[in-house]
Amino acid sequence: MRPFTFASPATPADAVRAVADEPSAVFLGGGTNLVDHLKLGIVRPARVIDITGATPAEIREVADGTLVIGAGVRNSDLAADRRVLERYPVLAEALLSGASPQLRNMATVGGNPLQRTRCVYFQDVTTPCNKRSPGSGCSALGGSTRHHAILGASEGCAATHPSDMAVALSVLDAQVRVLGPSGERIVPFGELHRLPGDHPERDTVLEHGELITEISLPAPSTRRSAYRKVRDRASYAFALVSVAVAVSMSEGKIGDVRVAFGGVAHKPWRALRAEEVLRGARPDDDLFRAAAEAELAEARPLEGLDGGNAFKIPLATRTLAAVLRELTAAEGER
């Protein structure tokens, strides 16, 4: 490990200043992702700024029902919050399906959505990787692709985003409060992450020195929600495919509905085409299948040394149908 300087500022503004004036400086929250990258040699910062004492660690509710979550809140505390369990079960389920209890006790709300891909080539510094070293190539193409993207990939990168929490937040219309060198701004959660395009090294729209300080959840407009994750092991494994759904029923038809996939793209994938098919229709298995097919029509699975990832298309279809079946049946029983 190369030497670096370390500081623990007391305020978000101090933290931003400490990172902004050093191009290789990084923020340290729970450290569940960054520490691995330091050990692997993926990042070599000259300065590490500990923000655990600078970012808010409270969950508060404001007058209009919005839940404001400080970036320093631990994942385990958020998953156990009564308001989250009652109003946003999709978020609680997503949080509890991620990592292990020990890691959830360390991981933070501000850091979790910013974690980087677990692509094996990104983590292996002996292999070419455009995300780690722009212009070097993508070793996944023609390599091991079982865990890679079927939507939104580019010739330069086929990595997937690993966060379960981020998939749930994408169906909750979350808002991200960011403080940077140029001041404060609000980023809709759906616009926080980006597809690889010609710059796979950029995971989000955040600029260097910008720090997430809060994530806000508006009062839920849907009555029921759920998160389902399909993985190779029952725990401590990243999603092959995951699905977040929030839905309301009206007179036997689907009203408001939000759908997002995880494990299929460089970012949490909001399934707008599937939502369009579902909205206003009577729920049944044919409808659920049609919604999935509409969303996955442009999926481009990859061949690979391990058999490729074409299996993700039927897997995503079945998983979405299972969640919708459960939620719409439960609404019908009310």
Tab-separated table of C-alpha atoms in Angstrom:
chain	number	residue	atom	x	y	z
A	1	MET	CA	0.000	0.000	0.000
A	2	ARG	CA	1.293	3.423	-0.884
A	3	PRO	CA	1.379	6.080	1.868
A	4	PHE	CA	-1.343	8.728	2.033
A	5	THR	CA	-2.350	11.538	4.352
A	6	PHE	CA	-5.481	11.140	6.475
A	7	ALA	CA	-7.871	13.699	7.964
A	8	SER	CA	-11.238	13.699	9.760
A	9	PRO	CA	-12.968	17.054	9.174
A	10	ALA	CA	-15.884	18.114	11.344
A	11	THR	CA	-18.233	19.474	8.663
A	12	PRO	CA	-19.283	18.552	5.106
A	13	ALA	CA	-17.859	21.844	3.809
A	14	ASP	CA	-14.458	21.083	5.346
A	15	ALA	CA	-14.555	17.585	3.840
A	16	VAL	CA	-15.358	18.944	0.397
A	17	ARG	CA	-12.502	21.442	0.541
A	18	ALA	CA	-10.065	18.741	1.644
A	19	VAL	CA	-10.893	16.530	-1.359
A	20	ALA	CA	-11.490	19.194	-4.005
A	21	ASP	CA	-7.941	20.584	-4.000
A	22	GLU	CA	-6.249	17.174	-4.408
A	23	PRO	CA	-7.110	15.301	-7.665
A	24	SER	CA	-6.481	11.855	-6.194
A	25	ALA	CA	-8.141	12.456	-2.811
A	26	VAL	CA	-11.087	10.266	-1.791
A	27	PHE	CA	-13.852	10.289	0.818
A	28	LEU	CA	-13.980	7.435	3.355
A	29	GLY	CA	-17.368	6.522	4.827
A	30	GLY	CA	-17.904	2.988	6.071
A	31	GLY	CA	-14.919	1.832	4.032
A	32	THR	CA	-16.539	-1.445	2.958
A	33	ASN	CA	-15.645	-0.782	-0.686
A	34	LEU	CA	-12.730	1.648	-0.530
A	35	VAL	CA	-10.576	-0.427	1.815
A	36	ASP	CA	-10.786	-3.389	-0.583
A	37	HIS	CA	-9.696	-1.135	-3.437
A	38	LEU	CA	-6.775	0.207	-1.439
A	39	LYS	CA	-5.603	-3.343	-0.759
A	40	LEU	CA	-6.023	-4.410	-4.389
A	41	GLY	CA	-4.243	-1.355	-5.764
A	42	ILE	CA	-7.289	-0.177	-7.716
A	43	VAL	CA	-7.041	3.274	-6.140
A	44	ARG	CA	-3.904	5.003	-4.886
A	45	PRO	CA	-5.001	8.256	-3.252
A	46	ALA	CA	-2.625	10.841	-1.910
A	47	ARG	CA	-5.243	11.860	0.664
A	48	VAL	CA	-8.072	9.993	2.429
A	49	ILE	CA	-10.776	12.083	4.096
A	50	ASP	CA	-12.830	10.353	6.786
A	51	ILE	CA	-16.370	11.762	6.641
A	52	THR	CA	-17.959	9.672	9.403
A	53	GLY	CA	-17.918	12.664	11.737
A	54	ALA	CA	-18.856	15.198	9.064
A	55	THR	CA	-22.001	13.815	7.423
A	56	PRO	CA	-25.338	13.712	9.292
A	57	ALA	CA	-26.299	10.346	10.792
A	58	GLU	CA	-29.957	10.990	11.621
A	59	ILE	CA	-33.259	10.021	10.006
A	60	ARG	CA	-35.891	12.732	10.263
A	61	GLU	CA	-39.380	13.321	8.912
A	62	VAL	CA	-40.553	16.700	7.639
A	63	ALA	CA	-44.050	18.145	7.503
A	64	ASP	CA	-45.027	16.809	4.061
A	65	GLY	CA	-44.129	13.226	5.023
A	66	THR	CA	-40.726	13.212	3.338
A	67	LEU	CA	-38.159	11.045	5.107
A	68	VAL	CA	-34.711	12.656	5.136
A	69	ILE	CA	-31.848	10.227	5.642
A	70	GLY	CA	-28.422	11.516	6.590
A	71	ALA	CA	-25.573	10.177	4.483
A	72	GLY	CA	-23.842	8.882	7.608
A	73	VAL	CA	-26.723	6.601	8.629
A	74	ARG	CA	-25.635	2.963	8.692
A	75	ASN	CA	-27.439	0.528	6.412
A	76	SER	CA	-28.460	-1.693	9.322
A	77	ASP	CA	-30.018	1.257	11.170
A	78	LEU	CA	-31.973	2.346	8.104
A	79	ALA	CA	-33.277	-1.183	7.495
A	80	ALA	CA	-34.515	-1.357	11.101
A	81	ASP	CA	-36.211	2.055	11.134
A	82	ARG	CA	-39.944	1.659	11.798
A	83	ARG	CA	-40.919	4.236	9.162
A	84	VAL	CA	-38.876	2.454	6.498
A	85	LEU	CA	-40.321	-0.943	7.417
A	86	GLU	CA	-43.896	0.366	7.269
A	87	ARG	CA	-43.758	2.762	4.306
A	88	TYR	CA	-40.861	1.574	2.160
A	89	PRO	CA	-40.583	-2.224	2.593
A	90	VAL	CA	-38.818	-2.455	-0.774
A	91	LEU	CA	-35.934	-0.475	0.708
A	92	ALA	CA	-35.738	-2.490	3.922
A	93	GLU	CA	-35.739	-5.751	1.956
A	94	ALA	CA	-33.046	-4.497	-0.410
A	95	LEU	CA	-30.823	-3.387	2.450
A	96	LEU	CA	-31.169	-6.698	4.272
A	97	SER	CA	-30.365	-8.686	1.140
A	98	GLY	CA	-27.016	-6.936	0.720
A	99	ALA	CA	-23.657	-8.091	2.081
A	100	SER	CA	-23.555	-9.448	5.664
A	101	PRO	CA	-24.741	-8.097	9.048
A	102	GLN	CA	-21.200	-7.012	9.869
A	103	LEU	CA	-20.853	-5.051	6.636
A	104	ARG	CA	-24.321	-3.520	6.958
A	105	ASN	CA	-23.290	-2.248	10.392
A	106	MET	CA	-20.429	-0.360	8.715
A	107	ALA	CA	-21.824	0.637	5.298
A	108	THR	CA	-23.427	4.087	5.008
A	109	VAL	CA	-26.412	5.421	3.125
A	110	GLY	CA	-24.272	7.948	1.277
A	111	GLY	CA	-21.605	5.452	0.299
A	112	ASN	CA	-23.660	2.405	-0.629
A	113	PRO	CA	-25.088	3.777	-3.910
A	114	LEU	CA	-21.574	4.874	-4.913
A	115	GLN	CA	-19.917	1.490	-4.534
A	116	ARG	CA	-18.091	0.361	-7.640
A	117	THR	CA	-18.609	-2.720	-9.760
A	118	ARG	CA	-17.526	-6.166	-8.582
A	119	CYS	CA	-16.478	-7.141	-12.116
A	120	VAL	CA	-13.584	-9.574	-11.676
A	121	TYR	CA	-11.558	-7.779	-14.341
A	122	PHE	CA	-11.998	-4.405	-12.668
A	123	GLN	CA	-10.705	-5.913	-9.435
A	124	ASP	CA	-7.744	-7.651	-11.097
A	125	VAL	CA	-5.124	-4.986	-11.793
A	126	THR	CA	-3.199	-7.374	-14.064
A	127	THR	CA	-5.977	-7.299	-16.699
A	128	PRO	CA	-7.074	-4.513	-19.074
A	129	CYS	CA	-10.128	-2.617	-17.834
A	130	ASN	CA	-11.496	0.626	-19.252
A	131	LYS	CA	-13.225	1.449	-15.988
A	132	ARG	CA	-9.992	1.189	-14.018
A	133	SER	CA	-7.616	2.371	-16.752
A	134	PRO	CA	-9.437	4.249	-19.547
A	135	GLY	CA	-8.436	3.143	-23.034
A	136	SER	CA	-6.867	-0.154	-21.953
A	137	GLY	CA	-9.737	-2.357	-23.189
A	138	CYS	CA	-12.477	-4.513	-21.656
A	139	SER	CA	-11.354	-7.996	-20.635
A	140	ALA	CA	-14.938	-9.092	-19.976
A	141	LEU	CA	-15.790	-9.110	-23.685
A	142	GLY	CA	-15.066	-12.672	-24.695
A	143	GLY	CA	-14.146	-13.548	-21.128
A	144	SER	CA	-16.243	-14.461	-18.107
A	145	THR	CA	-19.598	-12.734	-18.574
A	146	ARG	CA	-22.054	-14.547	-16.289
A	147	HIS	CA	-22.427	-11.524	-13.996
A	148	HIS	CA	-22.302	-8.841	-16.677
A	149	ALA	CA	-24.784	-6.458	-18.282
A	150	ILE	CA	-27.497	-7.306	-20.785
A	151	LEU	CA	-28.831	-3.728	-21.007
A	152	GLY	CA	-27.070	-0.439	-21.656
A	153	ALA	CA	-23.565	-1.860	-22.100
A	154	SER	CA	-21.059	-0.375	-24.512
A	155	GLU	CA	-18.095	-1.724	-26.420
A	156	GLY	CA	-15.936	-0.264	-23.681
A	157	CYS	CA	-17.640	-1.775	-20.620
A	158	ALA	CA	-20.187	-4.443	-19.709
A	159	ALA	CA	-19.929	-4.150	-15.911
A	160	THR	CA	-22.998	-4.117	-13.666
A	161	HIS	CA	-23.772	-1.944	-10.660
A	162	PRO	CA	-23.682	-3.965	-7.414
A	163	SER	CA	-25.884	-2.015	-4.968
A	164	ASP	CA	-29.191	-3.539	-3.853
A	165	MET	CA	-30.161	-0.371	-2.033
A	166	ALA	CA	-29.779	1.684	-5.216
A	167	VAL	CA	-32.300	-0.474	-7.094
A	168	ALA	CA	-34.897	0.138	-4.393
A	169	LEU	CA	-34.187	3.872	-4.261
A	170	SER	CA	-34.730	4.117	-8.010
A	171	VAL	CA	-38.431	3.187	-7.620
A	172	LEU	CA	-38.999	5.526	-4.667
A	173	ASP	CA	-38.332	8.831	-6.459
A	174	ALA	CA	-35.497	9.546	-4.031
A	175	GLN	CA	-33.650	12.855	-4.147
A	176	VAL	CA	-29.923	13.152	-3.420
A	177	ARG	CA	-28.553	16.289	-1.759
A	178	VAL	CA	-24.968	16.931	-2.843
A	179	LEU	CA	-22.439	19.460	-1.594
A	180	GLY	CA	-19.492	20.338	-3.818
A	181	PRO	CA	-16.894	23.015	-4.491
A	182	SER	CA	-19.502	25.037	-6.402
A	183	GLY	CA	-22.169	24.740	-3.732
A	184	GLU	CA	-25.177	22.547	-3.094
A	185	ARG	CA	-27.445	20.840	-5.619
A	186	ILE	CA	-30.229	18.231	-5.702
A	187	VAL	CA	-29.877	15.219	-8.011
A	188	PRO	CA	-32.906	12.983	-8.692
A	189	PHE	CA	-31.765	9.477	-7.804
A	190	GLY	CA	-32.645	8.201	-11.268
A	191	GLU	CA	-30.110	10.642	-12.726
A	192	LEU	CA	-27.291	9.908	-10.280
A	193	HIS	CA	-25.793	6.922	-12.108
A	194	ARG	CA	-24.803	6.803	-15.757
A	195	LEU	CA	-24.336	4.204	-18.466
A	196	PRO	CA	-20.755	3.489	-19.580
A	197	GLY	CA	-20.823	4.985	-23.078
A	198	ASP	CA	-17.372	6.263	-24.025
A	199	HIS	CA	-16.432	6.960	-20.382
A	200	PRO	CA	-16.945	3.785	-18.331
A	201	GLU	CA	-14.545	5.133	-15.704
A	202	ARG	CA	-17.374	7.469	-14.593
A	203	ASP	CA	-20.020	5.664	-12.547
A	204	THR	CA	-22.106	8.717	-11.627
A	205	VAL	CA	-22.709	12.349	-12.549
A	206	LEU	CA	-20.895	13.557	-9.424
A	207	GLU	CA	-17.844	15.713	-9.957
A	208	HIS	CA	-14.618	15.357	-8.011
A	209	GLY	CA	-15.092	16.756	-4.523
A	210	GLU	CA	-18.882	16.437	-4.491
A	211	LEU	CA	-20.224	14.757	-1.372
A	212	ILE	CA	-23.651	13.209	-0.750
A	213	THR	CA	-25.030	14.670	2.477
A	214	GLU	CA	-28.644	13.426	2.501
A	215	ILE	CA	-31.073	11.220	0.597
A	216	SER	CA	-34.764	12.128	0.770
A	217	LEU	CA	-37.731	9.819	0.215
A	218	PRO	CA	-41.091	11.450	-0.590
A	219	ALA	CA	-44.180	10.087	1.110
A	220	PRO	CA	-45.002	6.857	-0.773
A	221	SER	CA	-47.627	7.067	-3.514
A	222	THR	CA	-47.887	3.281	-3.805
A	223	ARG	CA	-49.386	1.007	-1.171
A	224	ARG	CA	-47.167	-2.031	-1.496
A	225	SER	CA	-43.588	-2.706	-2.527
A	226	ALA	CA	-41.068	-5.525	-2.537
A	227	TYR	CA	-37.518	-6.426	-3.543
A	228	ARG	CA	-36.401	-9.821	-4.831
A	229	LYS	CA	-32.809	-10.850	-5.441
A	230	VAL	CA	-31.642	-13.934	-7.318
A	231	ARG	CA	-28.040	-14.945	-6.637
A	232	ASP	CA	-25.742	-17.940	-6.648
A	233	ARG	CA	-25.749	-18.246	-2.844
A	234	ALA	CA	-28.410	-17.581	-0.247
A	235	SER	CA	-26.388	-14.759	1.322
A	236	TYR	CA	-23.309	-12.597	0.874
A	237	ALA	CA	-23.504	-12.668	-2.919
A	238	PHE	CA	-24.260	-10.052	-5.555
A	239	ALA	CA	-27.369	-10.231	-7.696
A	240	LEU	CA	-27.520	-12.108	-10.957
A	241	VAL	CA	-30.889	-10.374	-11.332
A	242	SER	CA	-32.900	-8.371	-8.833
A	243	VAL	CA	-36.274	-6.632	-9.088
A	244	ALA	CA	-37.763	-3.737	-7.111
A	245	VAL	CA	-41.483	-3.047	-7.517
A	246	ALA	CA	-43.867	-0.535	-5.932
A	247	VAL	CA	-47.527	-0.778	-6.946
A	248	SER	CA	-51.064	0.330	-6.132
A	249	MET	CA	-54.319	-1.177	-7.333
A	250	SER	CA	-57.573	0.598	-8.196
A	251	GLU	CA	-60.812	-1.250	-8.987
A	252	GLY	CA	-58.947	-4.408	-9.888
A	253	LYS	CA	-56.461	-2.656	-12.176
A	254	ILE	CA	-52.867	-1.626	-11.699
A	255	GLY	CA	-52.625	2.067	-10.894
A	256	ASP	CA	-49.319	3.641	-9.997
A	257	VAL	CA	-46.429	1.239	-10.590
A	258	ARG	CA	-42.646	1.537	-10.441
A	259	VAL	CA	-40.237	-1.183	-11.562
A	260	ALA	CA	-36.452	-1.405	-11.534
A	261	PHE	CA	-33.954	-4.179	-12.263
A	262	GLY	CA	-30.579	-4.784	-10.679
A	263	GLY	CA	-27.756	-6.981	-11.927
A	264	VAL	CA	-28.513	-6.237	-15.581
A	265	ALA	CA	-26.837	-2.886	-16.312
A	266	HIS	CA	-24.132	-0.387	-15.402
A	267	LYS	CA	-26.729	1.426	-13.269
A	268	PRO	CA	-29.983	0.534	-11.503
A	269	TRP	CA	-32.280	-0.002	-14.476
A	270	ARG	CA	-35.652	1.763	-14.208
A	271	ALA	CA	-38.060	-0.299	-16.316
A	272	LEU	CA	-40.170	2.482	-17.839
A	273	ARG	CA	-41.407	0.362	-20.751
A	274	ALA	CA	-42.595	-2.346	-18.396
A	275	GLU	CA	-44.381	0.252	-16.288
A	276	GLU	CA	-46.182	1.586	-19.359
A	277	VAL	CA	-47.461	-1.896	-20.215
A	278	LEU	CA	-48.614	-2.537	-16.651
A	279	ARG	CA	-50.271	0.761	-15.829
A	280	GLY	CA	-54.069	0.649	-16.068
A	281	ALA	CA	-54.244	-3.078	-16.908
A	282	ARG	CA	-55.747	-5.998	-15.028
A	283	PRO	CA	-52.988	-8.151	-13.565
A	284	ASP	CA	-52.359	-11.648	-14.850
A	285	ASP	CA	-49.395	-13.741	-15.903
A	286	ASP	CA	-49.741	-12.807	-19.569
A	287	LEU	CA	-49.550	-9.117	-18.661
A	288	PHE	CA	-46.520	-9.628	-16.451
A	289	ARG	CA	-44.729	-11.530	-19.195
A	290	ALA	CA	-45.598	-8.854	-21.760
A	291	ALA	CA	-44.246	-6.134	-19.472
A	292	ALA	CA	-40.946	-7.955	-19.030
A	293	GLU	CA	-40.650	-8.654	-22.746
A	294	ALA	CA	-41.245	-4.987	-23.560
A	295	GLU	CA	-38.445	-3.941	-21.205
A	296	LEU	CA	-36.006	-6.645	-22.261
A	297	ALA	CA	-36.609	-6.397	-26.009
A	298	GLU	CA	-33.312	-4.528	-26.432
A	299	ALA	CA	-31.311	-6.787	-24.126
A	300	ARG	CA	-28.002	-7.845	-25.644
A	301	PRO	CA	-26.632	-10.858	-23.785
A	302	LEU	CA	-22.941	-11.637	-24.002
A	303	GLU	CA	-21.267	-14.857	-24.940
A	304	GLY	CA	-18.438	-15.909	-22.674
A	305	LEU	CA	-16.061	-18.550	-21.490
A	306	ASP	CA	-18.497	-19.426	-18.709
A	307	GLY	CA	-21.522	-19.853	-20.968
A	308	GLY	CA	-22.486	-16.206	-21.181
A	309	ASN	CA	-25.411	-14.383	-19.589
A	310	ALA	CA	-28.383	-14.982	-21.908
A	311	PHE	CA	-30.036	-16.759	-18.961
A	312	LYS	CA	-30.638	-13.351	-17.385
A	313	ILE	CA	-33.478	-12.575	-19.802
A	314	PRO	CA	-35.806	-15.436	-18.745
A	315	LEU	CA	-34.607	-15.061	-15.150
A	316	ALA	CA	-35.554	-11.372	-15.082
A	317	THR	CA	-38.918	-12.198	-16.693
A	318	ARG	CA	-39.780	-14.844	-14.100
A	319	THR	CA	-38.585	-12.740	-11.178
A	320	LEU	CA	-40.606	-9.706	-12.223
A	321	ALA	CA	-43.718	-11.864	-12.732
A	322	ALA	CA	-43.317	-13.442	-9.296
A	323	VAL	CA	-43.056	-10.081	-7.517
A	324	LEU	CA	-45.972	-8.557	-9.428
A	325	ARG	CA	-48.107	-11.638	-8.788
A	326	GLU	CA	-47.444	-11.382	-5.071
A	327	LEU	CA	-48.050	-7.648	-4.780
A	328	THR	CA	-51.158	-7.414	-6.952
A	329	ALA	CA	-52.763	-10.436	-5.260
A	330	ALA	CA	-52.096	-8.902	-1.858
A	331	GLU	CA	-53.680	-5.626	-2.987
A	332	GLY	CA	-56.698	-7.491	-4.224
A	333	GLU	CA	-57.196	-9.046	-0.793
A	334	ARG	CA	-57.473	-5.666	0.937
